[in-house]
mmCIF file with all atom_site columns, C-alpha atoms in Angstrom:
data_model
loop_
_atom_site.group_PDB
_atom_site.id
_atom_site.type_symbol
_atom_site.label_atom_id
_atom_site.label_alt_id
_atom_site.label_comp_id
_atom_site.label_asym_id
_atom_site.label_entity_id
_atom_site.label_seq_id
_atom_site.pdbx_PDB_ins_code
_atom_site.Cartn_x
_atom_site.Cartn_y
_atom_site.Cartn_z
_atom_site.occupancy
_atom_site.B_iso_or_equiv
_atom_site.pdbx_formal_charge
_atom_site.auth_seq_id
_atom_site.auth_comp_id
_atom_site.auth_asym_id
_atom_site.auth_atom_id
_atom_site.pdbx_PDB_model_num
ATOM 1   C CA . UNK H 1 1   ? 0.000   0.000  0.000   1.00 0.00 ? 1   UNK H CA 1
ATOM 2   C CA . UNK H 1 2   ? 2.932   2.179  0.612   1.00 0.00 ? 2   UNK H CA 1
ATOM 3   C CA . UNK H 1 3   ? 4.262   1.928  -2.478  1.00 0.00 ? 3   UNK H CA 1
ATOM 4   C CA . UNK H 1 4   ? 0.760   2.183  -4.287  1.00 0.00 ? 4   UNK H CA 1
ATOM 5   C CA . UNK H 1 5   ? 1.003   5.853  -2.616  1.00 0.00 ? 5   UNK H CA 1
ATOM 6   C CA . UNK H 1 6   ? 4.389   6.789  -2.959  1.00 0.00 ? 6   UNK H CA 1
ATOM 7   C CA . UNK H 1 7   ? 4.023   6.095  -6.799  1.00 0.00 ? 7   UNK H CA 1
ATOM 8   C CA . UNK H 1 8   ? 1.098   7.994  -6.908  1.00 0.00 ? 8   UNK H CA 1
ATOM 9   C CA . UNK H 1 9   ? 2.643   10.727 -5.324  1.00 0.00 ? 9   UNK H CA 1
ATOM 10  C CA . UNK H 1 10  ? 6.052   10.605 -7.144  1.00 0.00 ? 10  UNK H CA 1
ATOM 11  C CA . UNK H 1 11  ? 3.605   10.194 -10.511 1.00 0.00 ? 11  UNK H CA 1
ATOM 12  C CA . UNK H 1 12  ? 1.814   13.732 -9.262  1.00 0.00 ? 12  UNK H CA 1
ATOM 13  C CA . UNK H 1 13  ? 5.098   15.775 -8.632  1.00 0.00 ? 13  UNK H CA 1
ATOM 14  C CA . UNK H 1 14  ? 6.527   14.226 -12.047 1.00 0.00 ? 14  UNK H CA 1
ATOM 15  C CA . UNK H 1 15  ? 3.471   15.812 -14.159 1.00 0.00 ? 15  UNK H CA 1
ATOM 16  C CA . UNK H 1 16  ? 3.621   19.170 -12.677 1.00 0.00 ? 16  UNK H CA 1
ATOM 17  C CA . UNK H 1 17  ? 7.195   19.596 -13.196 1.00 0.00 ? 17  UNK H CA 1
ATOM 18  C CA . UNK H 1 18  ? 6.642   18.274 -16.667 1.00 0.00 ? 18  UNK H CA 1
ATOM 19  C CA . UNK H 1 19  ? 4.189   21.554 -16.744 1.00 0.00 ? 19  UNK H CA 1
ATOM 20  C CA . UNK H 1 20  ? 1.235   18.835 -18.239 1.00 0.00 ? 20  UNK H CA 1
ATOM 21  C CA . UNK H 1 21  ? -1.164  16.847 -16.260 1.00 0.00 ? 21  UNK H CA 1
ATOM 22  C CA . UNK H 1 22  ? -2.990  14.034 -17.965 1.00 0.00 ? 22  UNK H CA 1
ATOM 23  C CA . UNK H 1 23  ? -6.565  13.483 -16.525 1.00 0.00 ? 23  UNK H CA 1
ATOM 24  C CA . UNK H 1 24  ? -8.496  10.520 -16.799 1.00 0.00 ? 24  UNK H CA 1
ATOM 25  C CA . UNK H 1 25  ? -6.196  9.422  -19.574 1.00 0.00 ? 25  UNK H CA 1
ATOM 26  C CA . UNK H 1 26  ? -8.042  11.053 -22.558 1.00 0.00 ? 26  UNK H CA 1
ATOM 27  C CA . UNK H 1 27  ? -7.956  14.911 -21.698 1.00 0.00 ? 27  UNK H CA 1
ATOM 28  C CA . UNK H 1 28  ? -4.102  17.019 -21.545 1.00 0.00 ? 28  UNK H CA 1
ATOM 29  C CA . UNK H 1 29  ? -3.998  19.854 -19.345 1.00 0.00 ? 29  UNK H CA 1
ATOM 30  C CA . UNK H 1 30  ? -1.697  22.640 -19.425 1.00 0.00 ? 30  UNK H CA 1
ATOM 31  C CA . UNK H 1 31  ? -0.571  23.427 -15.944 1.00 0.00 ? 31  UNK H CA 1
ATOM 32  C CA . UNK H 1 32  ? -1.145  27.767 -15.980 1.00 0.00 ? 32  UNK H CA 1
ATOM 33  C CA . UNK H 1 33  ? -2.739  28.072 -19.414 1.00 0.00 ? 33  UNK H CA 1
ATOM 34  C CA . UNK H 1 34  ? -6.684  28.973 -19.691 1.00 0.00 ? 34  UNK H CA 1
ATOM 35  C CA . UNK H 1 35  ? -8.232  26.696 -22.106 1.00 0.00 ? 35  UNK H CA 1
ATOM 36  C CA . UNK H 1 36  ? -10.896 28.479 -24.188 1.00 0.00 ? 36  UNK H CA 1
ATOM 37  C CA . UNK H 1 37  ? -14.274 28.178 -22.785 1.00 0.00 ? 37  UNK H CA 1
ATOM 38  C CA . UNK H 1 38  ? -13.038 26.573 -19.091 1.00 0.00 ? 38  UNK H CA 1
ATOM 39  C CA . UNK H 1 39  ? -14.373 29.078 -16.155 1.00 0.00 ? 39  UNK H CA 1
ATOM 40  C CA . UNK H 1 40  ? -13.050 29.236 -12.151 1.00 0.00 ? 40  UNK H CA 1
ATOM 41  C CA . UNK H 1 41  ? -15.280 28.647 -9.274  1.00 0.00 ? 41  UNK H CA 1
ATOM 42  C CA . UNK H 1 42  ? -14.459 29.246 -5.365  1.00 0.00 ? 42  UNK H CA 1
ATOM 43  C CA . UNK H 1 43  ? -15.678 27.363 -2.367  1.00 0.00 ? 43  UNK H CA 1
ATOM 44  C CA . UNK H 1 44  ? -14.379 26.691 1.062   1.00 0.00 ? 44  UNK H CA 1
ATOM 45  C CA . UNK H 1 45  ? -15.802 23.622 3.304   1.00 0.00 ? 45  UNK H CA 1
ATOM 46  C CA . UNK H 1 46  ? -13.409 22.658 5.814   1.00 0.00 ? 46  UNK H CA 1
ATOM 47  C CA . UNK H 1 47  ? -10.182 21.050 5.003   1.00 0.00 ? 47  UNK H CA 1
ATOM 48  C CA . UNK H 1 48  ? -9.214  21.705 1.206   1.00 0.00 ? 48  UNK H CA 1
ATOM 49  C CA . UNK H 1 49  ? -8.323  18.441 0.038   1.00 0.00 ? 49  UNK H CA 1
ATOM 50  C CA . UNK H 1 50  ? -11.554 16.525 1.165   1.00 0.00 ? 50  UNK H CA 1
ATOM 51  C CA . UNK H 1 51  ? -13.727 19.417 -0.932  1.00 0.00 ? 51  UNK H CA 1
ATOM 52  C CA . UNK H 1 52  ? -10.768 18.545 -3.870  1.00 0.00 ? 52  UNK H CA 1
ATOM 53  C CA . UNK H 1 53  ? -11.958 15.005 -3.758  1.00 0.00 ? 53  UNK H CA 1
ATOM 54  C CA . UNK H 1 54  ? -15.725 15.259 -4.182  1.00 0.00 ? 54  UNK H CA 1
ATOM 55  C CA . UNK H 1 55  ? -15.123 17.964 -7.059  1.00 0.00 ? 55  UNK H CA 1
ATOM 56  C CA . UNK H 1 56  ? -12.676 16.211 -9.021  1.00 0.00 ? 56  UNK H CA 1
ATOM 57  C CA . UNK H 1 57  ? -15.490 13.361 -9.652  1.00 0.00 ? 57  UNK H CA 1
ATOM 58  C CA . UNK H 1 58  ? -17.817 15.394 -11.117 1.00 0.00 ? 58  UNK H CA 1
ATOM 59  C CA . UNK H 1 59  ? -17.992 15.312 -14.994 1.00 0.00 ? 59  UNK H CA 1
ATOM 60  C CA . UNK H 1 60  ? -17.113 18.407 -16.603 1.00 0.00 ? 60  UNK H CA 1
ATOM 61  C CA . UNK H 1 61  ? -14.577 19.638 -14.000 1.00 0.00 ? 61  UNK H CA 1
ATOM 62  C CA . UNK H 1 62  ? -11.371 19.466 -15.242 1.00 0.00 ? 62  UNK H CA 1
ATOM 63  C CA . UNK H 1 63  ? -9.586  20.038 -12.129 1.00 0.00 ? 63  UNK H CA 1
ATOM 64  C CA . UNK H 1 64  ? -9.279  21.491 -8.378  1.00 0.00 ? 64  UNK H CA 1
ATOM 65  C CA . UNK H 1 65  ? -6.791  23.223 -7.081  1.00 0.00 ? 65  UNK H CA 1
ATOM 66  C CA . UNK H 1 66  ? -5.992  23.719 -2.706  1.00 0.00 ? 66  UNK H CA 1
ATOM 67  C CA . UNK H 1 67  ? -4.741  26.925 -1.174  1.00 0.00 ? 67  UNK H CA 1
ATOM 68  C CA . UNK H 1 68  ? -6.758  30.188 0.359   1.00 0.00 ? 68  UNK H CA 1
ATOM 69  C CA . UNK H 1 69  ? -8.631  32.781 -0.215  1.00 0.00 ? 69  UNK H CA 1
ATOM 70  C CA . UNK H 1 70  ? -10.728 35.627 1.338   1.00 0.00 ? 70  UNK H CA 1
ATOM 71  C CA . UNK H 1 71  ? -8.060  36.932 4.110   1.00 0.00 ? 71  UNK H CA 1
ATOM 72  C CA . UNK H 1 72  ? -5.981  40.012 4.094   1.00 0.00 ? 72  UNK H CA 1
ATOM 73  C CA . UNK H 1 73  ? -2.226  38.022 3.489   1.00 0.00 ? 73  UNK H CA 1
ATOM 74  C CA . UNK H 1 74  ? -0.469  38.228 0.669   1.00 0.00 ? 74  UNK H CA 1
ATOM 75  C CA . UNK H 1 75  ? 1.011   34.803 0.213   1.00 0.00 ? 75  UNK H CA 1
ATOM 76  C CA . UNK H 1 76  ? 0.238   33.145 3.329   1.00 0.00 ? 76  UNK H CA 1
ATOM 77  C CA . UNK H 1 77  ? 1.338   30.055 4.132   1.00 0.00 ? 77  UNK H CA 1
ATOM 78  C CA . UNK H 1 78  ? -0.373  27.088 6.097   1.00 0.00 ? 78  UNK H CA 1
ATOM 79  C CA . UNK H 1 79  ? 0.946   27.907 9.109   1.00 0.00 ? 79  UNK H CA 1
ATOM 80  C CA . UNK H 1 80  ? -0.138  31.336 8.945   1.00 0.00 ? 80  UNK H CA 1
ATOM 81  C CA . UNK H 1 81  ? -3.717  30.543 7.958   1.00 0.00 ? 81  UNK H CA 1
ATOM 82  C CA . UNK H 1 82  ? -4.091  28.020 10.864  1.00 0.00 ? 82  UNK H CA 1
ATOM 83  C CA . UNK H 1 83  ? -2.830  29.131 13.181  1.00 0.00 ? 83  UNK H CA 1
ATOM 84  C CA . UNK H 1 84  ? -2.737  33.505 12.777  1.00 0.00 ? 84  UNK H CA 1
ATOM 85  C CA . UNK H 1 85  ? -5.190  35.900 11.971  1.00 0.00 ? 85  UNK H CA 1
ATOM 86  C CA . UNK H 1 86  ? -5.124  35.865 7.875   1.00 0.00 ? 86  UNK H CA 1
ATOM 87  C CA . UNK H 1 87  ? -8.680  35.874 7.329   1.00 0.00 ? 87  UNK H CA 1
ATOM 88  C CA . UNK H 1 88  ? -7.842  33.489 4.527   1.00 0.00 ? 88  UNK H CA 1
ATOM 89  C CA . UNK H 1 89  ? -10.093 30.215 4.580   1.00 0.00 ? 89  UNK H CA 1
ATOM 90  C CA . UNK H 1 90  ? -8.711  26.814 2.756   1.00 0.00 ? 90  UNK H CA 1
ATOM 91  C CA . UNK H 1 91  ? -10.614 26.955 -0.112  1.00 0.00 ? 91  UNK H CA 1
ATOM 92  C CA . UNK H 1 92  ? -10.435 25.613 -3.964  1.00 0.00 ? 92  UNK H CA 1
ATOM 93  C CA . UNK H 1 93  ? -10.236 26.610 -6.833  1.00 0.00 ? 93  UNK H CA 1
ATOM 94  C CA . UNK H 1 94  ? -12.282 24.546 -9.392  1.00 0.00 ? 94  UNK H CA 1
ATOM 95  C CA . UNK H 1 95  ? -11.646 24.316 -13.428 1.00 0.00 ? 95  UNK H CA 1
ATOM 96  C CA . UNK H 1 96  ? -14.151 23.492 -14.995 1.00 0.00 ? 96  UNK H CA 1
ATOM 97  C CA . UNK H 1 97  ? -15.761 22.779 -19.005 1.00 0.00 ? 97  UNK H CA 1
ATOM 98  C CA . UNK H 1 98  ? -19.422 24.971 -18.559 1.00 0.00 ? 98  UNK H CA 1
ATOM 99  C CA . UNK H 1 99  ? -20.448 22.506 -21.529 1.00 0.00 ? 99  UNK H CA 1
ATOM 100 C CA . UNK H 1 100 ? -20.187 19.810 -19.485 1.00 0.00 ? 100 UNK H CA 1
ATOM 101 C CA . UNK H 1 101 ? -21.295 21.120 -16.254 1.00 0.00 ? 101 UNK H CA 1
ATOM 102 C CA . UNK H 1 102 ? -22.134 24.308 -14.299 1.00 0.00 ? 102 UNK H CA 1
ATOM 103 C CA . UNK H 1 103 ? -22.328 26.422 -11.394 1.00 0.00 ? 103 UNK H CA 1
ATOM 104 C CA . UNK H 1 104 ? -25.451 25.744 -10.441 1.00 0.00 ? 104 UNK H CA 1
ATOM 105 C CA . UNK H 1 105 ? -24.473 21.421 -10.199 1.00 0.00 ? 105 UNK H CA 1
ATOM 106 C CA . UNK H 1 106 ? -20.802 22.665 -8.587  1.00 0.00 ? 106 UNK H CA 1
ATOM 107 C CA . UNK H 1 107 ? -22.445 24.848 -6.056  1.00 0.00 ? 107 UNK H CA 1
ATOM 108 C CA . UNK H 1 108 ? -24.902 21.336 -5.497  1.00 0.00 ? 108 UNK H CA 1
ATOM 109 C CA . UNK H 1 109 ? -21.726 18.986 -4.469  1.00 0.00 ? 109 UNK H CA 1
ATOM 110 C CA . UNK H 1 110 ? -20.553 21.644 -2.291  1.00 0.00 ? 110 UNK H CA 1
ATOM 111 C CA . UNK H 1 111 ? -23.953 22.381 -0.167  1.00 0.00 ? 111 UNK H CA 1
ATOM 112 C CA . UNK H 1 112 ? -23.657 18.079 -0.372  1.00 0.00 ? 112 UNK H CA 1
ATOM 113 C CA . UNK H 1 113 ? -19.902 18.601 1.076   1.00 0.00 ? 113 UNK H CA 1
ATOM 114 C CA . UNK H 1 114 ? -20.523 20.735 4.041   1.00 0.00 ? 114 UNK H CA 1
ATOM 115 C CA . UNK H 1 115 ? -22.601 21.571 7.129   1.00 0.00 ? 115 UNK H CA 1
ATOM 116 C CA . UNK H 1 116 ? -24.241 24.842 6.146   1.00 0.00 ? 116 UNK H CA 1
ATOM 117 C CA . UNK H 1 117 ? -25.652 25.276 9.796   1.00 0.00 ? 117 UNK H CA 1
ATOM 118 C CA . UNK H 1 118 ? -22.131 24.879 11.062  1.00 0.00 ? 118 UNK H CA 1
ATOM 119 C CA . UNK H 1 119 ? -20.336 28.692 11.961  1.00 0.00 ? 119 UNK H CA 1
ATOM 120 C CA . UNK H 1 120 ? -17.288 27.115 13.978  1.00 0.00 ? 120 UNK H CA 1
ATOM 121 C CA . UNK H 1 121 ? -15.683 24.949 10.756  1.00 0.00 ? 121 UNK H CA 1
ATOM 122 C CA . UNK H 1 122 ? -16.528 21.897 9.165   1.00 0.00 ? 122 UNK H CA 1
ATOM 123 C CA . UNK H 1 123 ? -17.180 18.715 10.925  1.00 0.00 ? 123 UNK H CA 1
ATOM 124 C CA . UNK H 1 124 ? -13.965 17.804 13.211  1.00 0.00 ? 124 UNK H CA 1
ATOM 125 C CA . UNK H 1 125 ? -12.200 20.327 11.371  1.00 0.00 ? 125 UNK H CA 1
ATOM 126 C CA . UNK H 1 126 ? -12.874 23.892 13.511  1.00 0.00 ? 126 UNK H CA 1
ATOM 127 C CA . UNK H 1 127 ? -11.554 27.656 13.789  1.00 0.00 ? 127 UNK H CA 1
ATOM 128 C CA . UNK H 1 128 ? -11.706 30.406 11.201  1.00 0.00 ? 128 UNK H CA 1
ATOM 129 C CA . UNK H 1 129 ? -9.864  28.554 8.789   1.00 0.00 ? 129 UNK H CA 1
ATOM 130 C CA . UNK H 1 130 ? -12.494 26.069 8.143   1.00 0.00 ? 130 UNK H CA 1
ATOM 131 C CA . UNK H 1 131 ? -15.135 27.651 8.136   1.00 0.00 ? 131 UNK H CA 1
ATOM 132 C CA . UNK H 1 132 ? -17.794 27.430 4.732   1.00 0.00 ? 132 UNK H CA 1
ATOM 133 C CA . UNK H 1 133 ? -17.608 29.830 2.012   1.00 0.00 ? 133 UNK H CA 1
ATOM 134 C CA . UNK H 1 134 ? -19.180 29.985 -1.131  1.00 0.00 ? 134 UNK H CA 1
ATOM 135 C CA . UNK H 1 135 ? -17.538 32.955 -3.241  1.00 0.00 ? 135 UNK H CA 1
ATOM 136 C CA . UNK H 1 136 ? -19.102 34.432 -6.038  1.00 0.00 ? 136 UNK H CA 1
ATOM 137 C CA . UNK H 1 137 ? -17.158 35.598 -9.275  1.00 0.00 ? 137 UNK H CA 1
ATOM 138 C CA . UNK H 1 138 ? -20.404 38.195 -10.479 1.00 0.00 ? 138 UNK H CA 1
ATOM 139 C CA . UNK H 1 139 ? -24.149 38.797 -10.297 1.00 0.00 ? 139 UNK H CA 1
ATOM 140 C CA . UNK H 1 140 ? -25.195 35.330 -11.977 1.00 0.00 ? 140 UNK H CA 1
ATOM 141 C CA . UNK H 1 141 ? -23.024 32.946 -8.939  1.00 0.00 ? 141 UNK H CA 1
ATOM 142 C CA . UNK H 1 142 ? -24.462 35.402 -5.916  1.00 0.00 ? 142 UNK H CA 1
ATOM 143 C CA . UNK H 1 143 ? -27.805 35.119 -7.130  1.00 0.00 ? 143 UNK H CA 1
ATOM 144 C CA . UNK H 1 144 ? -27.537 30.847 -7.304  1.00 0.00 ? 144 UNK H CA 1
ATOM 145 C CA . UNK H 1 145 ? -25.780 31.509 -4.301  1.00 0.00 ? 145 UNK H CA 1
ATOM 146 C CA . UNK H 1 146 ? -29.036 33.249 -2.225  1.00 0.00 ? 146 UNK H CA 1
ATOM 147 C CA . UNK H 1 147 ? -31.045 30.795 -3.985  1.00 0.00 ? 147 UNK H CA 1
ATOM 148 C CA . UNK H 1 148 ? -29.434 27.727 -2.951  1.00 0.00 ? 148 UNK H CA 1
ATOM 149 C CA . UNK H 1 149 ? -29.649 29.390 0.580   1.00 0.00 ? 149 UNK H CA 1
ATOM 150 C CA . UNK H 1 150 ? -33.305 30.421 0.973   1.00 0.00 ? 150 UNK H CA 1
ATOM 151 C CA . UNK H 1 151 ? -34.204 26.806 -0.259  1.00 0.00 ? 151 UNK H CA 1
ATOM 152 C CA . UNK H 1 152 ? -32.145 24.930 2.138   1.00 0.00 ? 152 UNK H CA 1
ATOM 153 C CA . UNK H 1 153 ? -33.496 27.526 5.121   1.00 0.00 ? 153 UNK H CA 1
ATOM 154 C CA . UNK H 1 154 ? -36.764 26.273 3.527   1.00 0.00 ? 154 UNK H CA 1
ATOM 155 C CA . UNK H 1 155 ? -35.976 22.620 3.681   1.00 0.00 ? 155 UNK H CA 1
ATOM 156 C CA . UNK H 1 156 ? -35.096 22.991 7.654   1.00 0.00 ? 156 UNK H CA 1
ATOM 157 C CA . UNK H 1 157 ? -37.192 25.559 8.879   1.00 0.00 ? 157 UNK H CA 1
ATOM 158 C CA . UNK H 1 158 ? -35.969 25.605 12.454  1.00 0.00 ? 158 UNK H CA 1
ATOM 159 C CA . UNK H 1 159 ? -32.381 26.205 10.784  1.00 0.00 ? 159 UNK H CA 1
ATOM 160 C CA . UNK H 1 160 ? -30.843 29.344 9.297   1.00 0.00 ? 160 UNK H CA 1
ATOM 161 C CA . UNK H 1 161 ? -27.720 28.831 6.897   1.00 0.00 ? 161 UNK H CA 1
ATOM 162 C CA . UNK H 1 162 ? -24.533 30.244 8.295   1.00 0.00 ? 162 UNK H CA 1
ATOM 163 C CA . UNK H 1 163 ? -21.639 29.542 5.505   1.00 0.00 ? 163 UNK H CA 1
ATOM 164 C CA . UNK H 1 164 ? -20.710 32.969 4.441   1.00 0.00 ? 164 UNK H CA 1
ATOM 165 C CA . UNK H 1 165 ? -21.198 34.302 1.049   1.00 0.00 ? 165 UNK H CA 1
ATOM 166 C CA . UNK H 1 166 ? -18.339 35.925 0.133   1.00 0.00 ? 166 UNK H CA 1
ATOM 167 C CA . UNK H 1 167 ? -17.114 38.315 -3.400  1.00 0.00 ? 167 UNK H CA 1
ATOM 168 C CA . UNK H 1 168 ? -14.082 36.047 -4.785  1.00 0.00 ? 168 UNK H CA 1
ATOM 169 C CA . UNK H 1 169 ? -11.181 38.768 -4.569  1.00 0.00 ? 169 UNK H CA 1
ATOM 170 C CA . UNK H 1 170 ? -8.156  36.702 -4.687  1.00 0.00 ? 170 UNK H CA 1
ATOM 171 C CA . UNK H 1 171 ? -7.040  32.725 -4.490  1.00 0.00 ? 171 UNK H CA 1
ATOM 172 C CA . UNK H 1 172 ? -3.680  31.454 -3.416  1.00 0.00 ? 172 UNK H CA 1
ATOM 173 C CA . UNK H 1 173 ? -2.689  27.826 -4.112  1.00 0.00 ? 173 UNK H CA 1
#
């Protein structure tokens, strides 16, 4: 099993320095350049690399990135974030083909991914860091956004939604 992950790992590194990352076998990625037609979305729910997982098996996204966003650091590192006052959440950033998927279905696997009635983080992950976020990019994602909200409040109606809707500003990996 060790060696199972180790490969994997040493397999990951050896793409990204190659600047190429081959997904799923049939679809080349270049690591940095904007494929025509791909768009960015923003979310934070908890620790980053459990949101990367449930993201990167949805059809249509084409990948998902860890790091922060939302905070006032330039650069900040995981230590900072954790354990300093950044602001910064963990967050990703998701890649995705809009003619294979949208916002509306990505903003579905993450109200799937967290606990919405949660303020304090997400699940045994808690502080400021881990807190939910859903960012919106313009007027179409905020709207979804409020949407999604009201008809979860709707759903419980003894609970009121308390992940934070934030404007996407800036997203460090």
């Amino acid at each position: 099993m060790k060696k199972i992950i180790f490969t994997i790992i040493y397999l990951t590194i050896f793409s990204f320095m190659n600047n190429s990352l081959v997904l799923g076998g049939a679809l080349n990625v270049t690591m940095g350049e904007n494929k025509q037609g791909y768009k960015k979305a923003y979310f934070a729910g908890g620790c980053f690399w459990c949101m990367e997982e449930s993201y990167d098996k949805v059809k249509g996204v084409v990948k998902s990135i860890s790091g922060y966003s939302g905070g006032h650091v330039k650069n900040p590192t995981y230590k900072q974030v954790i354990h300093e006052k950044t602001g910064h959440v963990e967050a990703i950033e998701v890649t995705y083909d809009p003619s294979l998927t949208s916002y509306k279905k990505l903003l579905n696997v993450f109200w799937k991914n967290v606990d919405p009635f949660d303020a304090t983080g997400q699940f045994c992950d808690k502080g400021e860091s881990y807190r939910s976020v859903a960012f919106y990019r313009n007027k179409a994602q905020k709207s979804h956004i409020e949407k999604s909200v009201k008809d979860i409040e709707s759903k419980f109606k003894d609970k009121q939604v308390l992940t934070l809707i934030w404007a996407f500003e800036k997203f460090y990996p």
